[in-house]
Short mmCIF file of C-alpha atoms in Angstrom, two decimals:
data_model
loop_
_atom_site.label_atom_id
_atom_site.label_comp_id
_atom_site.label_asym_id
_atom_site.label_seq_id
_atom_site.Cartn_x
_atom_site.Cartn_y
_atom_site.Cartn_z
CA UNK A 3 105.18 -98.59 4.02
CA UNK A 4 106.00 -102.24 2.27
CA UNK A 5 102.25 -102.89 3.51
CA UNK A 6 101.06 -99.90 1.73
CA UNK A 7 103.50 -100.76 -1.70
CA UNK A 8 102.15 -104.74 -1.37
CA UNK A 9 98.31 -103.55 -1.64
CA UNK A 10 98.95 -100.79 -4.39
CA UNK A 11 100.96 -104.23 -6.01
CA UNK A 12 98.18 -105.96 -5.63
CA UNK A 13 95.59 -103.33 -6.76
CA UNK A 14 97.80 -102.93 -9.97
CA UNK A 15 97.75 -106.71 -10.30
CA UNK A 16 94.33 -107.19 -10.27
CA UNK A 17 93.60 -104.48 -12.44
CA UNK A 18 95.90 -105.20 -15.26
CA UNK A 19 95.03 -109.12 -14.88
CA UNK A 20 91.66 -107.94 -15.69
CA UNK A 21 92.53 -106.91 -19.40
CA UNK A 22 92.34 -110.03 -21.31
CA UNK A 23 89.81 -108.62 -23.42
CA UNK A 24 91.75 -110.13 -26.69
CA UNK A 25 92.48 -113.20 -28.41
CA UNK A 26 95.39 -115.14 -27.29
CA UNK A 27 98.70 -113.42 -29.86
CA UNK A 28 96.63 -110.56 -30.93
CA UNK A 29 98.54 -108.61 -28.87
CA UNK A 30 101.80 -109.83 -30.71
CA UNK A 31 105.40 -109.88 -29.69
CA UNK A 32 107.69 -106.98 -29.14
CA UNK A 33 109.38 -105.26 -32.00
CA UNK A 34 113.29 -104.32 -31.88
CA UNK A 35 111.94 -100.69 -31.12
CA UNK A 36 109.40 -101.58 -28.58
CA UNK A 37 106.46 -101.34 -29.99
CA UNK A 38 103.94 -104.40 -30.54
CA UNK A 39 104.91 -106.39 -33.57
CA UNK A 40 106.60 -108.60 -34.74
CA UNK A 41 110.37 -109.11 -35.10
CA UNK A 42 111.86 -106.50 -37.23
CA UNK A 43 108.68 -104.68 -37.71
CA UNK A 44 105.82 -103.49 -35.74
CA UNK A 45 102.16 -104.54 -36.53
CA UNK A 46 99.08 -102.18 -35.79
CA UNK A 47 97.85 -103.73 -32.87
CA UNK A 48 98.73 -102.38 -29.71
CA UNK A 49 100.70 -104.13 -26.66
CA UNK A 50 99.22 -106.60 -24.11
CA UNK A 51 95.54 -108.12 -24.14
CA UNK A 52 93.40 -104.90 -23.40
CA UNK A 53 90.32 -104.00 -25.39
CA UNK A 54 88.29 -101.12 -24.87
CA UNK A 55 88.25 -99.20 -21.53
CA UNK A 56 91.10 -102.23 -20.58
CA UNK A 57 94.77 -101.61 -20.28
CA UNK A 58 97.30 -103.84 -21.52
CA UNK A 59 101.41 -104.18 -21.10
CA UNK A 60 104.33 -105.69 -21.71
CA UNK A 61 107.88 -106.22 -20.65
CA UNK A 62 110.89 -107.81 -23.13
CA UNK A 63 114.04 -108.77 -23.79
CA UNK A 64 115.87 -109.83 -27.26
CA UNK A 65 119.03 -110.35 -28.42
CA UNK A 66 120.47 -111.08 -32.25
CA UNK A 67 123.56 -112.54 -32.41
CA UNK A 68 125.20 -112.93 -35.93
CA UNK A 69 128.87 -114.15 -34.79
CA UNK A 70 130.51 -110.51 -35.81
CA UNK A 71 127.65 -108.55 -34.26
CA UNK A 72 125.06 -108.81 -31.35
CA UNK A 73 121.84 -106.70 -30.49
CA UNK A 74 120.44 -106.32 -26.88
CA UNK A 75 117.04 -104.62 -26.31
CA UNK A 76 114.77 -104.58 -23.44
CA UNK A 77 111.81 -102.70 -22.94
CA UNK A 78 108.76 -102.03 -21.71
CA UNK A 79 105.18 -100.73 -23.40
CA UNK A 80 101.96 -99.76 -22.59
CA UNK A 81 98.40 -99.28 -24.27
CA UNK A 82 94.81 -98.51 -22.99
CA UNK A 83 91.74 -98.82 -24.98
CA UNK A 84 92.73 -100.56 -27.55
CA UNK A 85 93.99 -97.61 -28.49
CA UNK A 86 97.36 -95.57 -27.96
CA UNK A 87 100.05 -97.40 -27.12
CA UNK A 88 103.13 -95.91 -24.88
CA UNK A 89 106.96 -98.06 -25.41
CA UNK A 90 110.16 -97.36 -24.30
CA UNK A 91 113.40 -99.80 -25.48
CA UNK A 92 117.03 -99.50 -25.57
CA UNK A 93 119.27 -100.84 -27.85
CA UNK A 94 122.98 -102.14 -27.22
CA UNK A 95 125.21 -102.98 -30.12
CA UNK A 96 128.11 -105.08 -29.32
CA UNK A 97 130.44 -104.13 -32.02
CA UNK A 98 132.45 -107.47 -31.43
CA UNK A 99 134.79 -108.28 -33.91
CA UNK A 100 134.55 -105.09 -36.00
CA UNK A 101 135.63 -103.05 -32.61
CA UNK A 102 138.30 -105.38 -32.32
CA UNK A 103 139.39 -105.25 -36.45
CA UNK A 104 139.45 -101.73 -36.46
CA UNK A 105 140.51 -101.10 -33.22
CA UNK A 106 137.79 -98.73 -32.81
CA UNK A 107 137.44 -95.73 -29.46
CA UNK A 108 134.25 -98.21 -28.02
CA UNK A 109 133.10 -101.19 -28.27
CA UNK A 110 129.50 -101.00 -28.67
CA UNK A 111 126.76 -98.54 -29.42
CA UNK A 112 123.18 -97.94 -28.11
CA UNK A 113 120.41 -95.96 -28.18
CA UNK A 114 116.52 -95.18 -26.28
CA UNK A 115 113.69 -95.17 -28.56
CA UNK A 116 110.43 -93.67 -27.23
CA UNK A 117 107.31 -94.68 -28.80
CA UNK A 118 103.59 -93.90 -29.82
CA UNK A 119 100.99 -95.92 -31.82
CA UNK A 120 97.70 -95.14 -32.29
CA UNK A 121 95.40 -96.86 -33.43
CA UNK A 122 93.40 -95.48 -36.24
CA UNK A 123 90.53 -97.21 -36.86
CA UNK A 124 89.79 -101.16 -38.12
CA UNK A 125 90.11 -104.31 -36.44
CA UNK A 126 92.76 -106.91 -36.73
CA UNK A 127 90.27 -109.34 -37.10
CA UNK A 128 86.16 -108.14 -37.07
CA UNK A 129 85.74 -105.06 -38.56
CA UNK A 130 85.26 -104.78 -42.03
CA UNK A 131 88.58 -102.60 -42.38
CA UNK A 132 91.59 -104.04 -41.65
CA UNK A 133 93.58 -102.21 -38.44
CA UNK A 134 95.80 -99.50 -39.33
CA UNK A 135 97.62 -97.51 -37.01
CA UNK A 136 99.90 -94.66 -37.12
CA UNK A 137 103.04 -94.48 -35.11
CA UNK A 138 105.70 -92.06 -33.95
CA UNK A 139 109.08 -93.30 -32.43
CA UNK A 140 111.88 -91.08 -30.99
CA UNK A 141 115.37 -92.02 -30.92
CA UNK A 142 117.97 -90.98 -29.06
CA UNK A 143 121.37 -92.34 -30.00
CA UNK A 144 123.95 -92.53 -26.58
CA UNK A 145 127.46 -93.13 -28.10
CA UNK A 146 127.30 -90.99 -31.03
CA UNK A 147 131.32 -90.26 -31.97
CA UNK A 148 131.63 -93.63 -33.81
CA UNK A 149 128.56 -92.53 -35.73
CA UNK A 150 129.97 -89.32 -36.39
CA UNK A 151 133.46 -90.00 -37.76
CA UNK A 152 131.68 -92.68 -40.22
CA UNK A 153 129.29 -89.92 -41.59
CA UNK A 154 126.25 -89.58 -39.68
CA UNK A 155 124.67 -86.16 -39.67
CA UNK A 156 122.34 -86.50 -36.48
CA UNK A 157 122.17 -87.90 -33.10
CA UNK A 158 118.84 -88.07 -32.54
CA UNK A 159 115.39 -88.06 -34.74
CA UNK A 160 112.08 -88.85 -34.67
CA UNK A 161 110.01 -91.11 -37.57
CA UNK A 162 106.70 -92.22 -38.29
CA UNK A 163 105.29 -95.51 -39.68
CA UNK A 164 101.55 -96.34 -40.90
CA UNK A 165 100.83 -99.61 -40.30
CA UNK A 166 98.38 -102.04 -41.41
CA UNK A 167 97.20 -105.89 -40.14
CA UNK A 168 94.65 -108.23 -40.50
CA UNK A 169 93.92 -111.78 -39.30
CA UNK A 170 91.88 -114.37 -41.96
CA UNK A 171 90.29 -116.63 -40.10
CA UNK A 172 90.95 -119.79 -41.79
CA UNK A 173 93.35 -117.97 -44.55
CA UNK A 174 95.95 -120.49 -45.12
CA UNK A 175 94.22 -124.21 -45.95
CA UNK A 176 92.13 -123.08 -42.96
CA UNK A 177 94.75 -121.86 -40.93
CA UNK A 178 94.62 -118.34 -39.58
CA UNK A 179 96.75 -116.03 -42.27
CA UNK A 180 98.49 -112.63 -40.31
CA UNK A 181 99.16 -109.92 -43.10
CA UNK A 182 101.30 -107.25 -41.98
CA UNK A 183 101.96 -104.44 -44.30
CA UNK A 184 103.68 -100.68 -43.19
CA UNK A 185 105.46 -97.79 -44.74
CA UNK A 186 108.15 -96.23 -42.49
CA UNK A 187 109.50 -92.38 -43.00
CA UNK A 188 112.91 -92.44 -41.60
CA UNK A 189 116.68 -91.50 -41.80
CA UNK A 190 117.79 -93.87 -39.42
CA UNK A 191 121.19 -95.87 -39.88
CA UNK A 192 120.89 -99.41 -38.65
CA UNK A 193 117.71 -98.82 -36.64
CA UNK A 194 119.23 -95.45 -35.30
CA UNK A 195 122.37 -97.34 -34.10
CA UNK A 196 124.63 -95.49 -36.38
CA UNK A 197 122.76 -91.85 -36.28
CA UNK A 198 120.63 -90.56 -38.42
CA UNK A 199 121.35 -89.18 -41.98
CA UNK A 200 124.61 -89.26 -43.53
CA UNK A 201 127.03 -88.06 -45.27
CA UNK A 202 125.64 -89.93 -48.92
CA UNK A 203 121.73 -88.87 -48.30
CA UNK A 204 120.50 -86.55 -45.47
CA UNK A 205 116.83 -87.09 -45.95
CA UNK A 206 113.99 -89.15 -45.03
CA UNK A 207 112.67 -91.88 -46.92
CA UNK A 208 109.93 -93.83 -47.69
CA UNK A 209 110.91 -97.77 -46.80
CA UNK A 210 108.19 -100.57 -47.16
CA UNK A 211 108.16 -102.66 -44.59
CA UNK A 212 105.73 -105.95 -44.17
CA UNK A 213 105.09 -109.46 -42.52
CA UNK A 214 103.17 -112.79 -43.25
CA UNK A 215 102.20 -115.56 -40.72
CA UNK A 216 100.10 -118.58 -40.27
CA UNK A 217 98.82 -119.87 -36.90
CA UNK A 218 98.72 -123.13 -36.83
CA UNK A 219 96.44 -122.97 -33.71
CA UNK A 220 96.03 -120.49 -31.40
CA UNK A 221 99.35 -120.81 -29.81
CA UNK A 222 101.66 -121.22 -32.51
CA UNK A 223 102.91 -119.02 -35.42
CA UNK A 224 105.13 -119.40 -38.47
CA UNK A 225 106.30 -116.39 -40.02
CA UNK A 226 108.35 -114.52 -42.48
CA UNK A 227 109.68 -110.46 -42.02
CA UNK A 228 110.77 -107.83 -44.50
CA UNK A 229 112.16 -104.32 -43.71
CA UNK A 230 113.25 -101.91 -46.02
CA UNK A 231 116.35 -99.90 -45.11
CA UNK A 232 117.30 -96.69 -46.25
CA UNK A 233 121.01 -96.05 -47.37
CA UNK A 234 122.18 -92.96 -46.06
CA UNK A 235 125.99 -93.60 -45.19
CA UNK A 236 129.03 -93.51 -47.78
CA UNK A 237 131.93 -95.75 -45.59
CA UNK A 238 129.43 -99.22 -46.08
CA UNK A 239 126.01 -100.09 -47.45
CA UNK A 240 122.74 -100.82 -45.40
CA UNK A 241 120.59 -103.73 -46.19
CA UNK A 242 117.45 -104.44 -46.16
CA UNK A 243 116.58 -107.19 -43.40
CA UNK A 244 114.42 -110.43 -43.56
CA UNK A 245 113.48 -113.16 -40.85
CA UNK A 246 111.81 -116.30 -40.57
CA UNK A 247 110.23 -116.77 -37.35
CA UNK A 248 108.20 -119.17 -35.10
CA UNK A 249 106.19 -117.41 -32.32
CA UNK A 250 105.09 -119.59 -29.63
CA UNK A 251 102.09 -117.75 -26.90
CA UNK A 252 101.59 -120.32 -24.68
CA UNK A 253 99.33 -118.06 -22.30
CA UNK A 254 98.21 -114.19 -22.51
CA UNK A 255 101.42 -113.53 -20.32
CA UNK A 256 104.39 -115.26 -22.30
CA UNK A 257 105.91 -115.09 -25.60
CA UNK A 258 108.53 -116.30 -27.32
CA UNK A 259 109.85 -115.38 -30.56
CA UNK A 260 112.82 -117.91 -32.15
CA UNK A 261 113.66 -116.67 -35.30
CA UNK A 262 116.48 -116.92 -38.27
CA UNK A 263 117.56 -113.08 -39.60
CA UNK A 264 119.26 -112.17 -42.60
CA UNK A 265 120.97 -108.78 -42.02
CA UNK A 266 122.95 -108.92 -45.02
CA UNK A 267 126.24 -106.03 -44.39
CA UNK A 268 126.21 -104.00 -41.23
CA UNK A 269 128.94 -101.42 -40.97
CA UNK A 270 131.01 -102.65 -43.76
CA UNK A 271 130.65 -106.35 -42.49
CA UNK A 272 128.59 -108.76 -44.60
CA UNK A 273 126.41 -111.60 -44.63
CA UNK A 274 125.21 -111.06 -41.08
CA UNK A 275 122.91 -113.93 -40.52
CA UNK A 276 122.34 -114.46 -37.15
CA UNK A 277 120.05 -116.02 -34.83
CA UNK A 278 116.75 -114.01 -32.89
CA UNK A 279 115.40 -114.71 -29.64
CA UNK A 280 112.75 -112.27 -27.96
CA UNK A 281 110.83 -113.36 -24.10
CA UNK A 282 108.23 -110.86 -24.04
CA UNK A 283 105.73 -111.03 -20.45
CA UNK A 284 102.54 -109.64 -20.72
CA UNK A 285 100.00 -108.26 -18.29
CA UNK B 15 59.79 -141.01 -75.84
CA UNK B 16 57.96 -137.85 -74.33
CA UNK B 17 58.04 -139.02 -70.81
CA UNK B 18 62.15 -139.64 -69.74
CA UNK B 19 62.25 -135.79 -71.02
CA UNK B 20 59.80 -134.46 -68.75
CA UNK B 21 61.45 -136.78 -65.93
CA UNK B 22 64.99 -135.59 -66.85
CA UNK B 23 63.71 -132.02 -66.95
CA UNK B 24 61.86 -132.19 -64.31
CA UNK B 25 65.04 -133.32 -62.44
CA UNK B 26 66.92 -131.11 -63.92
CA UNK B 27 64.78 -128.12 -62.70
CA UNK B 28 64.61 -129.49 -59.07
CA UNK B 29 68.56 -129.83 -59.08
CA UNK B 30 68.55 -126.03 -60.20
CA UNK B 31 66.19 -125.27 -56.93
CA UNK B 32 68.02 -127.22 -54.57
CA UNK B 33 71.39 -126.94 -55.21
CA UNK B 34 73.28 -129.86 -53.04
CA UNK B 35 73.94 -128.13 -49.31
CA UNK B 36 77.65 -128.15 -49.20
CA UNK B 37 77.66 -130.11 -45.40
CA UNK B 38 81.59 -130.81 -45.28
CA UNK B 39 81.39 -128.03 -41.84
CA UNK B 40 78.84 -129.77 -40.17
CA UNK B 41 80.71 -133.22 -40.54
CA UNK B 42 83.75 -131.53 -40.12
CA UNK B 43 81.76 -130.67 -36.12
CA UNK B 44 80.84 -134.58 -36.02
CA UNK B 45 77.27 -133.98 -37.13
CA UNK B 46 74.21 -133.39 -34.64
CA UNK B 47 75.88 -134.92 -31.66
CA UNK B 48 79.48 -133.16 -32.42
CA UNK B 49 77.47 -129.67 -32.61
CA UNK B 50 75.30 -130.70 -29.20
CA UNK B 51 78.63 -131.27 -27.52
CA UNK B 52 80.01 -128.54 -28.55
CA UNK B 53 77.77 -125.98 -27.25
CA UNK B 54 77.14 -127.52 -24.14
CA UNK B 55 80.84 -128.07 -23.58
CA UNK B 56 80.62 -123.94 -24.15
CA UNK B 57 78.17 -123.07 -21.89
CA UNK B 58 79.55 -125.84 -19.31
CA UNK B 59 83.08 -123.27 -19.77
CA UNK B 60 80.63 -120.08 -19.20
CA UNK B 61 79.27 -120.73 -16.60
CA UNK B 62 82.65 -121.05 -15.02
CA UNK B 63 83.85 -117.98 -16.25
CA UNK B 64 83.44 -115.04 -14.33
CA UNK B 65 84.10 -112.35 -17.05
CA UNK B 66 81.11 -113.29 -18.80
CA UNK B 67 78.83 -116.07 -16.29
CA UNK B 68 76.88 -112.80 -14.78
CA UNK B 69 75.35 -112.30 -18.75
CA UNK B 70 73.83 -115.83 -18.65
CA UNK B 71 72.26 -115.12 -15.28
CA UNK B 72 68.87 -114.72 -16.36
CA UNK B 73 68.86 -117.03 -19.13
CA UNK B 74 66.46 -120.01 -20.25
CA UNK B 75 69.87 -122.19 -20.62
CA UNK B 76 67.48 -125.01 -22.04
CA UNK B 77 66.35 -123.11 -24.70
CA UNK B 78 69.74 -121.19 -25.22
CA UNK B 79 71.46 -124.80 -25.60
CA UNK B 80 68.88 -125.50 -28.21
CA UNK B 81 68.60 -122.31 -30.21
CA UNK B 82 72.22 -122.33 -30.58
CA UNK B 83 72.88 -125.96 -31.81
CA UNK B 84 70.25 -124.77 -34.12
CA UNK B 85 72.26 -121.78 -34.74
CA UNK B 86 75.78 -123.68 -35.32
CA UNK B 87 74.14 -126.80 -37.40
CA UNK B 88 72.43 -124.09 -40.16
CA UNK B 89 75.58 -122.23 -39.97
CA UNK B 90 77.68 -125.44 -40.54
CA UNK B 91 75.49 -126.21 -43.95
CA UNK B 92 73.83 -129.03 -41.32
CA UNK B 93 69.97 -129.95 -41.99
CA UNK B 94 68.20 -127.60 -39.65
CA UNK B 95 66.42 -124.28 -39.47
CA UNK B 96 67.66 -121.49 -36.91
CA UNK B 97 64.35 -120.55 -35.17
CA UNK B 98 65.00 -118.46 -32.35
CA UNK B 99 64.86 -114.62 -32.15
CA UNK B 100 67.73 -112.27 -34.24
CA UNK B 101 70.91 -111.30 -33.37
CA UNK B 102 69.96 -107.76 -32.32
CA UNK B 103 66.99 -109.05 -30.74
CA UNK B 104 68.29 -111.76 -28.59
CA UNK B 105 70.84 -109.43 -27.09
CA UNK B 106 69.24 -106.16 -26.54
CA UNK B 107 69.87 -104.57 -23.06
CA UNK B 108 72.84 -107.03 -22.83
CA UNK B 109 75.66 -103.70 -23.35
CA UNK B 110 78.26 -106.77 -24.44
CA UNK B 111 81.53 -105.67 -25.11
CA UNK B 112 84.29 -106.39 -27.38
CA UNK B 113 85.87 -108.51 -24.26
CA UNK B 114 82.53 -110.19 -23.65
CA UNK B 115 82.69 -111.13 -27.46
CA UNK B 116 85.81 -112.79 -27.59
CA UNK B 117 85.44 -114.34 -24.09
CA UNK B 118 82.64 -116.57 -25.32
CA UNK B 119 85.17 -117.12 -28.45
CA UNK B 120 87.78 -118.25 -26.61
CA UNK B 121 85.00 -120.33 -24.75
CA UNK B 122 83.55 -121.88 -27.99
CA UNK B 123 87.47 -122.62 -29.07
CA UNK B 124 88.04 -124.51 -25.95
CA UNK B 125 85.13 -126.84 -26.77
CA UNK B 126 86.00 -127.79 -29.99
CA UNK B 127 89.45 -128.55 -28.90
CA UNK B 128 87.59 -130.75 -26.15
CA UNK B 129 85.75 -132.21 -29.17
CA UNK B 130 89.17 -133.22 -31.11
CA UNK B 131 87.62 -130.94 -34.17
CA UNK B 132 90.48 -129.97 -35.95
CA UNK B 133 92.11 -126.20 -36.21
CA UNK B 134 90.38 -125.54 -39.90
CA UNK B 135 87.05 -126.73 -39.02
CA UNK B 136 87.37 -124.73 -36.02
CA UNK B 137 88.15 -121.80 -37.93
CA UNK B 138 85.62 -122.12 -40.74
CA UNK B 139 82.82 -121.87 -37.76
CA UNK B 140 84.29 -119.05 -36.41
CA UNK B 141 84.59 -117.22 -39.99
CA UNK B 142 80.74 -118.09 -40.20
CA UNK B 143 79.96 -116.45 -36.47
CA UNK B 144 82.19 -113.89 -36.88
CA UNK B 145 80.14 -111.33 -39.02
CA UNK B 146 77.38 -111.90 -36.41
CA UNK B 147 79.57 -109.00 -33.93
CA UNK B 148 78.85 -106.39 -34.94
CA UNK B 149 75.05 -107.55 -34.21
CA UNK B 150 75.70 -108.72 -30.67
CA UNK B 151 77.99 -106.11 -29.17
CA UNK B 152 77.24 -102.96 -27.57
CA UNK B 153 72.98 -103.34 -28.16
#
């Protein structure tokens, strides 16, 4: 049996250490949902290194920390083709101080998101259209009472995002420019972390999200992240989040993402700057 | 009187023809020997690659080495004249893929590091063979 489960290892190994078919961080880091991306945002490639008739994956792990708050995620995500990517993360929010404060019934939320990307058509960096893809992502908040008392309508959801990227080779003084641009069509609170919908505006809406980088060479990247929020909840605002990052893809199976967010007031609790680490492992 | 016109015409006219090649790319490579360097540093990396070595099997590497220096040096704004076959042509019957592509970029990338050219100059080559894809792949 172990014999069996080492060669069916090593079969998988040698098939998914075949997909390298892309360029070294084309395949990006992993997004706080999962999918392929950046920080805050996803980008339209897909995860890992495959191109067509190649699969590609990932496995990650981030955490935020802003002193009141801190954000766990690890997941996992899949694509073939070039294609359609698979990607599955969950979220844990250590409520920290305000759990403390407040003396709130837990102590942290969390929540799976299930994901989908397709890609639509473009490349990120030959084609003459930049690629766009179109993605779906589920969410299923787990600890929905302190969501509830606070406002929030729903417990689970499921939004969409159209994304856009495109490398210029020599872009920036002849360094490689990344644009990122993507519009997102949700009613998520906080990512999905406080519900969905609320008690001030129960719909969906229409939130710009986007991303600029320059490669200095094909292992480093400095960056900056925007993400619109929607504002859905009556007991605090939401804000809209920004990073600065610096990507560092030593190899086509490491990344690591170091980056400084500004997530302005979460659940009544302002100026959350905080600091953004993400290992992502790719096969 | 008549004469320095006609000269300075004359000059003028032949500036208008030949408009100075803008070379900075092809010193940017080191010149001749930077782009001969380059591309055999390349197809030294090839044919240690096994994704993409199998391709080159059947290949004239003499006159591929030569063909493409040509190749990079016109491409670079250098002084020479890209004689071999087109695009298309030269890989018919190939089936390259998308992977096969940006193996022999990743290839060409490790060269130049080799060479010490510098990330834009780099860049500004690939920019130049990039367009050249859609020409190579999947013929």
């Amino acid at each position: 049996m172990m014999r069996m489960l080492s060669l069916l290892g090593l079969g998988l190994f040698s098939c998914l250490s075949l997909a390298d078919g892309r360029l070294l961080a084309t395949g990006g880091a992993s997004s706080l949902e999962g999918a392929a991306g950046g920080g805050i945002t996803p980008w339209a490639v897909l995860s890992g290194y495959g191109e067509r008739g190649e699969w590609g994956a990932d496995v990650f792990a981030t955490r935020v920390e802003t002193g009141d708050y801190r954000l766990d995620v690890a997941g996992v995500a899949a694509s073939f083709d070039n294609r359609i990517e698979l990607s599955y993360a969950r979220q844990r929010f250590d409520l920290g101080n305000l759990a403390r404060n407040l003396n709130l019934p837990e102590n942290s939320l969390s929540q799976d998101i299930f994901g989908l990307k397709l890609r639509l058509f473009g490349d990120l960096i030959y084609d003459r259209l930049p690629q766009v893809s179109l993605g779906l992502q589920h969410k299923r908040q787990r600890d929905f009472l302190i969501p509830s008392l606070v406002g929030a309508q729903r417990r689970k959801d499921t939004e969409g995002y159209l994304s856009a990227s495109r490398l210029i080779l020599g872009g920036a003084f002849g360094y490689n420019l990344l644009l990122n641009g993507g519009l997102r069509y949700s009613r998520a609170n906080e990512l999905g972390l406080l519900g969905f919908g609320g008690d001030r505006r129960d719909r969906h809406s229409v939130l710009k999200e986007g991303s600029i980088a320059v490669l200095f060479n094909p292992h480093w990247a400095l960056g900056v992240e925007y993400r619109e929020k929607p504002d859905n909840l009556s007991f605090a605002g939401e804000s809209d989040w920004a990073d600065l990052f610096v990507g560092y893809f030593p190899n086509k199976h490491l990344a690591v993402v170091l980056a400084y967010a500004r997530l302005g007031e979460i659940a009544s609790l302002e100026n959350q700057d905080g600091v953004y680490l993400s290992i992502q492992g790719s096969f | 009187m008549r004469l320095p016109i006609i000269a300075l015409l004359l000059a003028l006219s032949a500036c208008a023809q030949q408009p100075p090649r803008d070379d900075s790319l092809y010193r940017a490579l080191g010149d001749q020997a930077g782009i001969e360097a380059v591309v055999e540093g390349m197809l030294l990396k090839i044919a240690a690659d096994p994704r993409i070595v199998h391709h080159f099997e059947d290949v004239d590497i003499q006159r591929l080495r030569d063909k493409l220096v040509e190749q990079f040096c016109m491409e670079a704004g250098g002084p020479c004249t890209y004689s071999g076959d087109s695009m298309e042509e030269s890989h018919t019957g190939l089936n390259l893929t998308p992977s096969d592509f940006n193996a022999l970029v990743e290839n060409l990338q490790a060269a130049m590091t080799e060479q010490g050219i510098a990330i834009p100059a780099q860049n500004r080559l690939l920019a130049r063979l990039a367009p050249m894809r859609g020409q190579i792949i999947d013929r």
